[in-house]
CSV table of C-alpha atoms in Angstrom, one decimal:
chain,number,residue,atom,x,y,z
A,260,MET,CA,21.6,2.4,-69.1
A,261,SER,CA,24.2,4.7,-68.1
A,262,SER,CA,27.2,4.4,-70.5
A,263,TYR,CA,30.2,6.6,-71.1
A,264,ARG,CA,30.9,8.0,-74.3
A,265,PRO,CA,34.2,9.7,-75.5
A,266,TYR,CA,32.6,13.4,-75.4
A,267,GLN,CA,31.5,12.5,-71.8
A,268,HIS,CA,35.0,11.5,-70.5
A,269,ILE,CA,36.4,14.1,-68.1
A,270,GLU,CA,40.4,13.5,-67.3
A,271,ARG,CA,40.7,14.4,-63.5
A,272,ARG,CA,43.6,16.0,-62.5
A,273,LYS,CA,46.3,13.9,-60.5
A,274,SER,CA,46.3,15.0,-56.9
A,275,ARG,CA,47.6,13.1,-53.8
A,276,GLN,CA,45.3,11.2,-51.9
A,277,ILE,CA,44.6,12.2,-48.0
A,278,HIS,CA,41.6,11.2,-45.2
A,279,VAL,CA,39.2,12.9,-43.7
A,280,GLY,CA,38.3,10.8,-41.3
A,281,LYS,CA,37.1,7.3,-43.1
A,282,VAL,CA,36.3,9.4,-46.3
A,283,ALA,CA,39.6,9.6,-48.8
A,284,VAL,CA,39.9,12.8,-50.7
A,285,GLY,CA,42.0,13.0,-53.7
A,286,GLY,CA,43.9,10.5,-55.8
A,287,ASP,CA,41.3,8.2,-57.5
A,288,ALA,CA,38.6,9.0,-54.8
A,289,PRO,CA,35.3,9.7,-55.4
A,290,ILE,CA,34.5,13.6,-55.1
A,291,SER,CA,32.9,14.0,-51.9
A,292,VAL,CA,30.1,16.3,-51.0
A,293,GLN,CA,30.4,18.7,-48.2
A,294,THR,CA,28.0,21.1,-46.3
A,295,MET,CA,28.2,23.0,-42.9
A,296,THR,CA,26.1,23.4,-39.9
A,297,ASN,CA,24.3,26.7,-38.7
A,298,THR,CA,23.3,25.7,-35.6
A,299,LEU,CA,25.4,26.7,-32.5
A,300,THR,CA,27.6,23.8,-32.3
A,301,SER,CA,27.6,24.2,-28.4
A,302,ASP,CA,24.0,23.1,-29.0
A,303,ALA,CA,25.0,19.6,-29.5
A,304,GLN,CA,21.2,18.0,-30.0
A,305,ALA,CA,20.6,20.8,-32.5
A,306,THR,CA,23.6,20.4,-34.4
A,307,ILE,CA,23.3,16.8,-34.2
A,308,GLU,CA,19.8,16.5,-35.7
A,309,GLN,CA,20.9,19.2,-38.5
A,310,ILE,CA,23.9,16.6,-39.4
A,311,ARG,CA,21.6,13.6,-39.7
A,312,ARG,CA,19.3,15.5,-42.1
A,313,ALA,CA,22.4,16.2,-44.2
A,314,GLU,CA,23.5,12.4,-44.3
A,315,LEU,CA,20.0,11.5,-45.4
A,316,ALA,CA,20.8,14.0,-48.5
A,317,GLY,CA,23.8,12.2,-49.1
A,318,VAL,CA,26.6,14.3,-47.4
A,319,ASP,CA,29.8,12.6,-47.0
A,320,ILE,CA,31.7,15.5,-44.8
A,321,VAL,CA,30.4,18.0,-42.5
A,322,ARG,CA,31.8,21.0,-41.3
A,323,VAL,CA,31.2,22.5,-38.0
A,324,SER,CA,32.2,26.1,-36.5
A,325,CYS,CA,34.3,26.0,-33.2
A,326,PRO,CA,34.8,29.7,-32.1
A,327,ASP,CA,34.7,29.0,-28.5
A,328,GLU,CA,35.5,26.4,-25.8
A,329,ALA,CA,31.8,25.6,-25.3
A,330,SER,CA,31.8,24.6,-29.0
A,331,THR,CA,34.9,22.4,-28.9
A,332,ALA,CA,33.4,20.7,-25.7
A,333,ALA,CA,30.1,19.8,-27.5
A,334,LEU,CA,32.2,18.2,-30.3
A,335,ALA,CA,33.1,15.3,-28.5
A,336,GLU,CA,28.9,14.4,-28.4
A,337,ILE,CA,28.5,15.3,-31.9
A,338,VAL,CA,31.3,13.1,-33.3
A,339,HIS,CA,30.2,10.2,-31.5
A,340,GLU,CA,26.6,10.7,-32.6
A,341,VAL,CA,26.7,10.8,-36.3
A,342,ASN,CA,27.9,8.9,-39.1
A,343,VAL,CA,30.3,11.1,-41.0
A,344,PRO,CA,33.3,12.7,-40.5
A,345,ILE,CA,33.1,16.3,-38.8
A,346,VAL,CA,35.8,19.3,-39.9
A,347,ALA,CA,36.4,21.9,-37.1
A,348,ASP,CA,36.0,25.2,-38.4
A,349,ILE,CA,38.9,27.2,-36.5
A,350,HIS,CA,40.0,30.7,-36.7
A,351,PHE,CA,43.0,32.4,-35.1
A,352,HIS,CA,42.3,30.6,-31.9
A,353,TYR,CA,45.1,27.7,-31.5
A,354,LYS,CA,43.7,26.2,-28.6
A,355,ARG,CA,40.2,25.3,-30.2
A,356,ALA,CA,42.3,23.5,-33.0
A,357,ILE,CA,44.2,21.5,-30.2
A,358,GLU,CA,40.7,21.1,-28.5
A,359,ALA,CA,38.8,20.0,-31.4
A,360,ALA,CA,41.5,17.5,-32.7
A,361,LYS,CA,41.2,16.0,-29.0
A,362,ALA,CA,37.3,15.9,-29.3
A,363,GLY,CA,37.6,13.6,-32.6
A,364,ALA,CA,37.6,15.9,-35.4
A,365,ALA,CA,38.5,14.0,-38.5
A,366,CYS,CA,39.8,17.3,-40.1
A,367,LEU,CA,40.7,21.2,-39.0
A,368,ARG,CA,39.9,23.7,-41.3
A,369,ILE,CA,42.9,26.6,-40.3
A,370,ASN,CA,45.1,29.1,-42.0
A,371,PRO,CA,48.2,28.3,-40.7
A,372,GLY,CA,49.5,31.8,-41.0
A,373,ASN,CA,46.9,33.3,-39.0
A,374,ILE,CA,47.4,30.8,-36.1
A,375,GLY,CA,50.2,32.9,-34.4
A,376,SER,CA,53.7,32.3,-33.2
A,377,PRO,CA,55.6,29.2,-34.8
A,378,GLU,CA,55.3,27.2,-31.6
A,379,ARG,CA,51.8,27.9,-31.8
A,380,VAL,CA,51.7,26.5,-35.0
A,381,ARG,CA,53.8,23.5,-33.8
A,382,GLU,CA,51.4,22.9,-31.2
A,383,VAL,CA,48.5,22.7,-33.7
A,384,VAL,CA,50.4,20.4,-36.3
A,385,ASN,CA,51.3,17.8,-33.3
A,386,ALA,CA,48.1,17.6,-32.1
A,387,ALA,CA,46.5,17.0,-35.9
A,388,ARG,CA,49.3,14.5,-36.1
A,389,ASP,CA,48.8,12.6,-32.9
A,390,TYR,CA,44.9,12.3,-33.4
A,391,GLY,CA,44.7,11.5,-37.0
A,392,CYS,CA,43.4,15.0,-38.0
A,393,SER,CA,43.9,16.0,-41.7
A,394,ILE,CA,44.0,20.1,-42.3
A,395,ARG,CA,42.0,22.2,-44.8
A,396,ILE,CA,44.0,25.3,-45.6
A,397,GLY,CA,41.0,27.6,-46.4
A,398,VAL,CA,41.8,30.9,-48.3
A,399,ASN,CA,39.2,33.3,-49.1
A,400,ALA,CA,39.3,36.5,-51.0
A,401,GLY,CA,37.5,38.2,-47.9
A,402,SER,CA,40.1,37.5,-45.8
A,403,LEU,CA,43.6,38.0,-47.6
A,404,GLU,CA,46.5,38.7,-45.5
A,405,ARG,CA,47.9,42.6,-45.7
A,406,HIS,CA,51.0,41.8,-47.6
A,407,LEU,CA,49.3,40.3,-50.4
A,408,LEU,CA,46.6,42.9,-50.6
A,409,GLU,CA,49.5,45.8,-50.5
A,410,LYS,CA,51.6,43.7,-53.2
A,411,TYR,CA,48.5,43.1,-55.5
A,412,GLY,CA,46.2,46.3,-54.7
A,413,GLU,CA,43.4,43.9,-54.2
A,414,PRO,CA,42.0,40.4,-53.9
A,415,ASN,CA,42.7,38.5,-56.9
A,416,PRO,CA,43.5,34.9,-58.4
A,417,GLU,CA,47.4,35.2,-57.9
A,418,ALA,CA,47.0,36.5,-54.8
A,419,LEU,CA,44.9,33.6,-53.4
A,420,VAL,CA,47.3,31.1,-55.1
A,421,GLU,CA,50.0,33.1,-53.1
A,422,SER,CA,48.4,32.8,-50.1
A,423,ALA,CA,47.8,29.1,-50.3
A,424,LEU,CA,51.1,28.1,-51.1
A,425,GLU,CA,52.7,30.0,-48.2
A,426,HIS,CA,50.1,28.3,-45.9
A,427,ALA,CA,50.9,25.2,-47.5
A,428,LYS,CA,54.9,25.6,-46.9
A,429,ILE,CA,54.5,26.2,-43.0
A,430,LEU,CA,52.5,22.8,-42.8
A,431,GLN,CA,55.3,21.2,-45.3
A,432,ASP,CA,58.4,22.5,-43.1
A,433,HIS,CA,56.5,20.7,-40.0
A,434,ASP,CA,56.7,17.3,-42.4
A,435,PHE,CA,52.9,17.5,-42.5
A,436,HIS,CA,51.4,16.6,-45.7
A,437,GLU,CA,47.8,15.4,-44.7
A,438,PHE,CA,46.2,18.5,-45.9
A,439,LYS,CA,43.8,19.9,-48.8
A,440,ILE,CA,43.5,23.5,-50.1
A,441,SER,CA,40.5,25.8,-50.9
A,442,VAL,CA,40.8,28.9,-52.7
A,443,LYS,CA,37.3,30.5,-52.2
A,444,ALA,CA,36.1,34.0,-53.8
A,445,SER,CA,32.2,34.8,-54.4
A,446,ASP,CA,33.2,35.9,-57.4
A,447,VAL,CA,33.0,33.1,-59.9
A,448,PHE,CA,35.4,34.4,-62.4
A,449,MET,CA,38.0,35.0,-59.7
A,450,ALA,CA,37.4,31.7,-57.7
A,451,VAL,CA,37.6,29.7,-61.1
A,452,ALA,CA,40.9,31.3,-61.9
A,453,ALA,CA,42.7,30.8,-58.9
A,454,TYR,CA,42.0,27.1,-59.0
A,455,GLN,CA,42.9,26.4,-62.3
A,456,GLN,CA,46.0,28.5,-61.5
A,457,LEU,CA,47.0,26.2,-58.1
A,458,ALA,CA,45.7,23.2,-59.7
A,459,ASP,CA,48.8,23.6,-62.4
A,460,CYS,CA,51.4,24.3,-59.8
A,461,CYS,CA,50.9,21.6,-56.7
A,462,ASP,CA,49.3,18.0,-56.5
A,463,HIS,CA,47.6,18.8,-53.3
A,464,PRO,CA,44.0,17.9,-53.2
A,465,LEU,CA,41.4,20.3,-53.7
A,466,HIS,CA,38.5,21.6,-52.0
A,467,ILE,CA,36.3,23.8,-54.3
A,468,GLY,CA,33.5,26.0,-53.8
A,469,ILE,CA,32.4,29.3,-54.6
A,470,THR,CA,32.1,31.1,-51.3
A,471,GLU,CA,29.0,33.5,-50.1
A,472,ALA,CA,27.2,32.1,-53.3
A,473,GLY,CA,23.9,33.7,-52.4
A,474,SER,CA,20.2,32.6,-52.1
A,475,LYS,CA,19.0,29.2,-52.6
A,476,ARG,CA,18.2,29.8,-56.8
A,477,ALA,CA,20.7,32.4,-57.3
A,478,GLY,CA,23.7,30.7,-55.2
A,479,THR,CA,22.6,27.2,-57.2
A,480,VAL,CA,23.2,29.2,-60.2
A,481,LYS,CA,26.3,30.6,-59.6
A,482,SER,CA,27.9,27.4,-58.0
A,483,SER,CA,27.0,25.6,-60.7
A,484,ILE,CA,28.4,27.7,-63.4
A,485,GLY,CA,31.8,28.0,-61.1
A,486,LEU,CA,32.1,24.3,-59.7
A,487,GLY,CA,30.7,22.6,-63.1
A,488,ASN,CA,33.6,24.7,-64.8
A,489,LEU,CA,36.2,23.4,-62.5
A,490,LEU,CA,34.7,19.8,-62.4
A,491,TRP,CA,34.5,19.6,-66.3
A,492,ALA,CA,38.3,20.4,-66.7
A,493,GLY,CA,38.9,17.6,-63.9
A,494,VAL,CA,39.8,20.1,-61.2
A,495,GLY,CA,38.7,19.5,-57.8
A,496,ASP,CA,38.5,16.6,-54.9
A,497,THR,CA,35.9,17.5,-52.5
A,498,MET,CA,33.1,20.3,-53.1
A,499,ARG,CA,30.7,22.6,-51.2
A,500,VAL,CA,28.1,24.2,-52.7
A,501,SER,CA,27.5,27.6,-50.1
A,502,LEU,CA,23.8,28.7,-50.2
A,503,SER,CA,21.8,30.8,-48.1
A,504,ALA,CA,19.6,27.7,-47.3
A,505,VAL,CA,19.8,24.7,-45.0
A,506,PRO,CA,22.4,22.2,-45.0
A,507,GLU,CA,20.6,19.3,-47.1
A,508,GLU,CA,20.0,21.5,-49.7
A,509,GLU,CA,23.5,22.4,-50.4
A,510,VAL,CA,24.0,18.5,-50.5
A,511,LEU,CA,21.3,17.7,-53.1
A,512,VAL,CA,22.5,20.6,-54.9
A,513,GLY,CA,26.0,19.1,-55.0
A,514,TRP,CA,24.9,15.9,-55.7
A,515,ASP,CA,22.9,17.0,-58.7
A,516,ILE,CA,26.2,19.0,-60.1
A,517,LEU,CA,28.1,15.8,-60.2
A,518,LYS,CA,25.3,13.6,-61.4
A,519,SER,CA,24.9,16.2,-64.2
A,520,LEU,CA,28.6,15.5,-65.0
A,521,GLY,CA,28.7,11.8,-64.6
A,522,LEU,CA,31.3,12.1,-61.9
A,523,ARG,CA,28.9,10.7,-59.3
A,524,HIS,CA,25.3,8.7,-59.0
A,525,ARG,CA,23.1,8.3,-56.4
A,526,GLY,CA,19.5,8.2,-56.3
A,527,VAL,CA,16.9,8.7,-59.2
A,528,LYS,CA,18.2,11.0,-61.8
A,529,ILE,CA,15.3,12.4,-63.4
A,530,ILE,CA,15.2,13.8,-67.2
A,531,SER,CA,12.3,16.0,-67.6
A,532,CYS,CA,10.9,18.2,-70.2
A,533,PRO,CA,9.4,21.9,-69.7
A,534,SER,CA,6.3,21.0,-70.9
A,535,CYS,CA,4.5,22.5,-73.7
A,536,ALA,CA,0.7,22.5,-75.1
A,537,ARG,CA,1.5,18.9,-76.7
A,538,GLN,CA,1.8,17.4,-73.2
A,539,GLY,CA,-0.3,14.5,-72.2
A,540,PHE,CA,0.3,14.8,-68.8
A,541,ASN,CA,1.1,17.6,-66.3
A,542,VAL,CA,4.7,17.3,-66.6
A,543,VAL,CA,5.7,20.0,-64.1
A,544,GLU,CA,3.3,18.5,-61.4
A,545,THR,CA,4.4,15.1,-62.0
A,546,VAL,CA,7.8,15.7,-61.7
A,547,GLN,CA,7.6,17.7,-58.4
A,548,THR,CA,5.9,14.7,-56.9
A,549,LEU,CA,8.0,12.3,-58.3
A,550,GLU,CA,11.0,13.9,-56.7
A,551,ASP,CA,9.6,14.0,-53.3
A,552,ARG,CA,8.0,10.4,-53.7
A,553,LEU,CA,11.4,9.1,-54.8
A,554,GLN,CA,14.3,10.7,-51.9
A,555,HIS,CA,14.5,7.4,-50.2
A,556,ILE,CA,16.1,6.0,-53.4
A,557,LYS,CA,20.0,6.0,-52.9
A,558,THR,CA,20.5,3.2,-56.1
A,559,PRO,CA,21.6,5.1,-59.1
A,560,LEU,CA,18.7,4.9,-61.9
A,561,THR,CA,17.9,7.3,-64.5
A,562,LEU,CA,13.9,8.0,-65.2
A,563,SER,CA,12.5,10.0,-68.4
A,564,ILE,CA,9.4,11.8,-67.8
A,565,ILE,CA,8.5,13.6,-71.4
A,566,GLY,CA,5.0,14.9,-71.9
A,567,CYS,CA,4.5,13.8,-75.5
A,568,VAL,CA,6.2,11.7,-78.7
A,569,VAL,CA,8.6,14.2,-79.9
A,570,ASN,CA,11.1,13.6,-77.7
A,571,GLY,CA,10.1,11.1,-75.5
A,572,PRO,CA,11.1,7.7,-77.4
A,573,GLY,CA,14.3,9.2,-78.0
A,574,GLU,CA,14.9,9.9,-74.3
A,575,ALA,CA,13.6,6.6,-73.2
A,576,LEU,CA,16.1,5.1,-75.3
A,577,MET,CA,18.9,6.6,-73.0
A,578,THR,CA,17.2,5.9,-69.3
A,579,ASP,CA,16.4,2.9,-67.5
A,580,LEU,CA,12.7,4.0,-67.2
A,581,GLY,CA,10.6,6.0,-69.3
A,582,VAL,CA,7.2,7.8,-69.5
A,583,THR,CA,5.7,9.6,-72.7
A,584,GLY,CA,2.5,11.0,-72.7
A,585,GLY,CA,-0.1,9.7,-75.3
A,586,GLY,CA,-3.4,10.6,-76.4
A,587,GLN,CA,-6.8,9.9,-74.5
A,588,GLY,CA,-5.1,9.7,-71.5
A,589,ARG,CA,-2.8,6.8,-71.7
A,590,HIS,CA,0.5,7.1,-71.7
A,591,MET,CA,4.0,4.8,-73.0
A,592,VAL,CA,5.9,3.4,-70.3
A,593,TYR,CA,9.5,2.1,-71.4
A,594,SER,CA,11.7,0.0,-69.7
A,595,ALA,CA,15.5,0.0,-70.6
A,596,GLY,CA,14.9,1.6,-73.8
A,597,LYS,CA,12.1,-0.7,-75.3
A,598,GLN,CA,8.2,0.1,-75.1
A,599,ASP,CA,6.8,-2.2,-72.3
A,600,HIS,CA,3.2,-1.1,-71.4
A,601,THR,CA,0.3,2.0,-71.3
A,602,MET,CA,-0.9,3.1,-68.2
A,603,PRO,CA,-3.6,5.6,-67.4
A,604,ASP,CA,-3.6,8.7,-66.2
A,605,ARG,CA,-5.3,7.2,-63.0
A,606,ASP,CA,-3.0,6.6,-60.3
A,607,MET,CA,0.2,7.4,-62.4
A,608,ILE,CA,2.5,8.6,-59.9
A,609,GLU,CA,1.9,5.6,-57.7
A,610,HIS,CA,2.5,3.2,-60.9
A,611,ILE,CA,5.7,5.0,-61.8
A,612,VAL,CA,6.9,4.7,-57.8
A,613,GLU,CA,6.1,1.1,-58.0
A,614,LEU,CA,8.4,0.6,-61.2
A,615,VAL,CA,11.0,2.3,-59.7
A,616,GLU,CA,11.2,0.4,-56.3
A,617,ASN,CA,10.8,-2.7,-58.3
A,618,LYS,CA,14.0,-1.8,-60.9
A,619,VAL,CA,15.9,-0.9,-57.7
A,620,ALA,CA,15.2,-4.1,-56.2
A,621,ALA,CA,16.2,-6.1,-59.4
A,622,ILE,CA,19.5,-3.9,-59.5
A,623,GLN,CA,20.2,-4.5,-56.0
A,624,ALA,CA,19.4,-8.3,-56.1
A,625,GLY,CA,21.7,-8.4,-59.3
A,626,GLU,CA,24.5,-6.6,-57.3
A,627,VAL,CA,24.1,-9.5,-54.7
A,628,GLU,CA,24.2,-12.4,-56.7
A,629,ALA,CA,27.2,-11.1,-58.6
A,630,THR,CA,29.3,-10.2,-55.4
A,631,THR,CA,27.8,-14.0,-53.9
A,632,ALA,CA,29.5,-15.5,-57.5
A,633,LYS,CA,32.7,-13.9,-57.1
A,634,GLN,CA,33.3,-14.9,-53.4
A,635,MET,CA,32.4,-18.4,-54.4
A,636,ASP,CA,34.7,-18.4,-57.3
A,637,PRO,CA,38.0,-20.1,-56.5
A,638,ALA,CA,39.9,-18.4,-59.2
A,639,SER,CA,38.4,-14.7,-58.4
């Protein structure tokens, strides 16, 4: 049912494309969703298990911290056991970056200017080039260089951008161009302004995020405002929602932001009313249960759950499947915007889950049939 209308179109900023392992970042590639583990990387099994949970949530790229030799030693096993590219988070210790590249990291998160002498930077860049790693320049308002703080007096968008471009020049001077940039701040205004300025003055792919955003609820709101603002303006090639929560929660929120803007589609998108005295069934409880029961669905599909007939039929016109609350314990089910049948309160959840799964099966069968027909068509 989803279709773009002129007012829904987002013109994405044109950026260079790089790769983080098998994931393309920038250019016309889909905006990728990232998270970061919070286990000890040296505990390979715990880290692998956490990454696998993030994979189930739909993560594209996962970052792990590599503060010591034990972490980079565990990295080889971690990389081998997961299905997504791994970014090694490196601060100051250039040897950790080289070890991570050798261990199979797809990307190194560093600030070249903090690595040390020009010789050490050269060694890290050569390791990245030799082992097929990209690099993420990660600038943060909380750790700006002293000379920039002295110049500007405090962290601000201009300081973040200047820091990013200084680090970028170091890599460019080594003829290394497989890098992306982030300019994060916990202040939404500062972060958005910095990204907007950076987007206007370069074509490097941008990793966007609001750093240290906060708890699950507050951080989700803060990230949605900041990242939503940027994405709506076409800025951002890969993103992380930073929450004081488990990594998979960051992934789910990231996907919800992208789905809300029509930038990516995965799984069931539920449109639901806040409920009121007119509702013909318990909307809140129904939606909460359906979100849990439909987590396994990966095929994009829209489902409206509306408690009464005031807005229900209108919302159903815009979704693949819809439910509108009715009287006497019977509710109308819509398919492709048209009334299809009624159902009773009894077994309502099971019925909706079955409808969604059948619709997904039909969509998948149609995609397979279309692919087969195209392969058999000699003119294709």
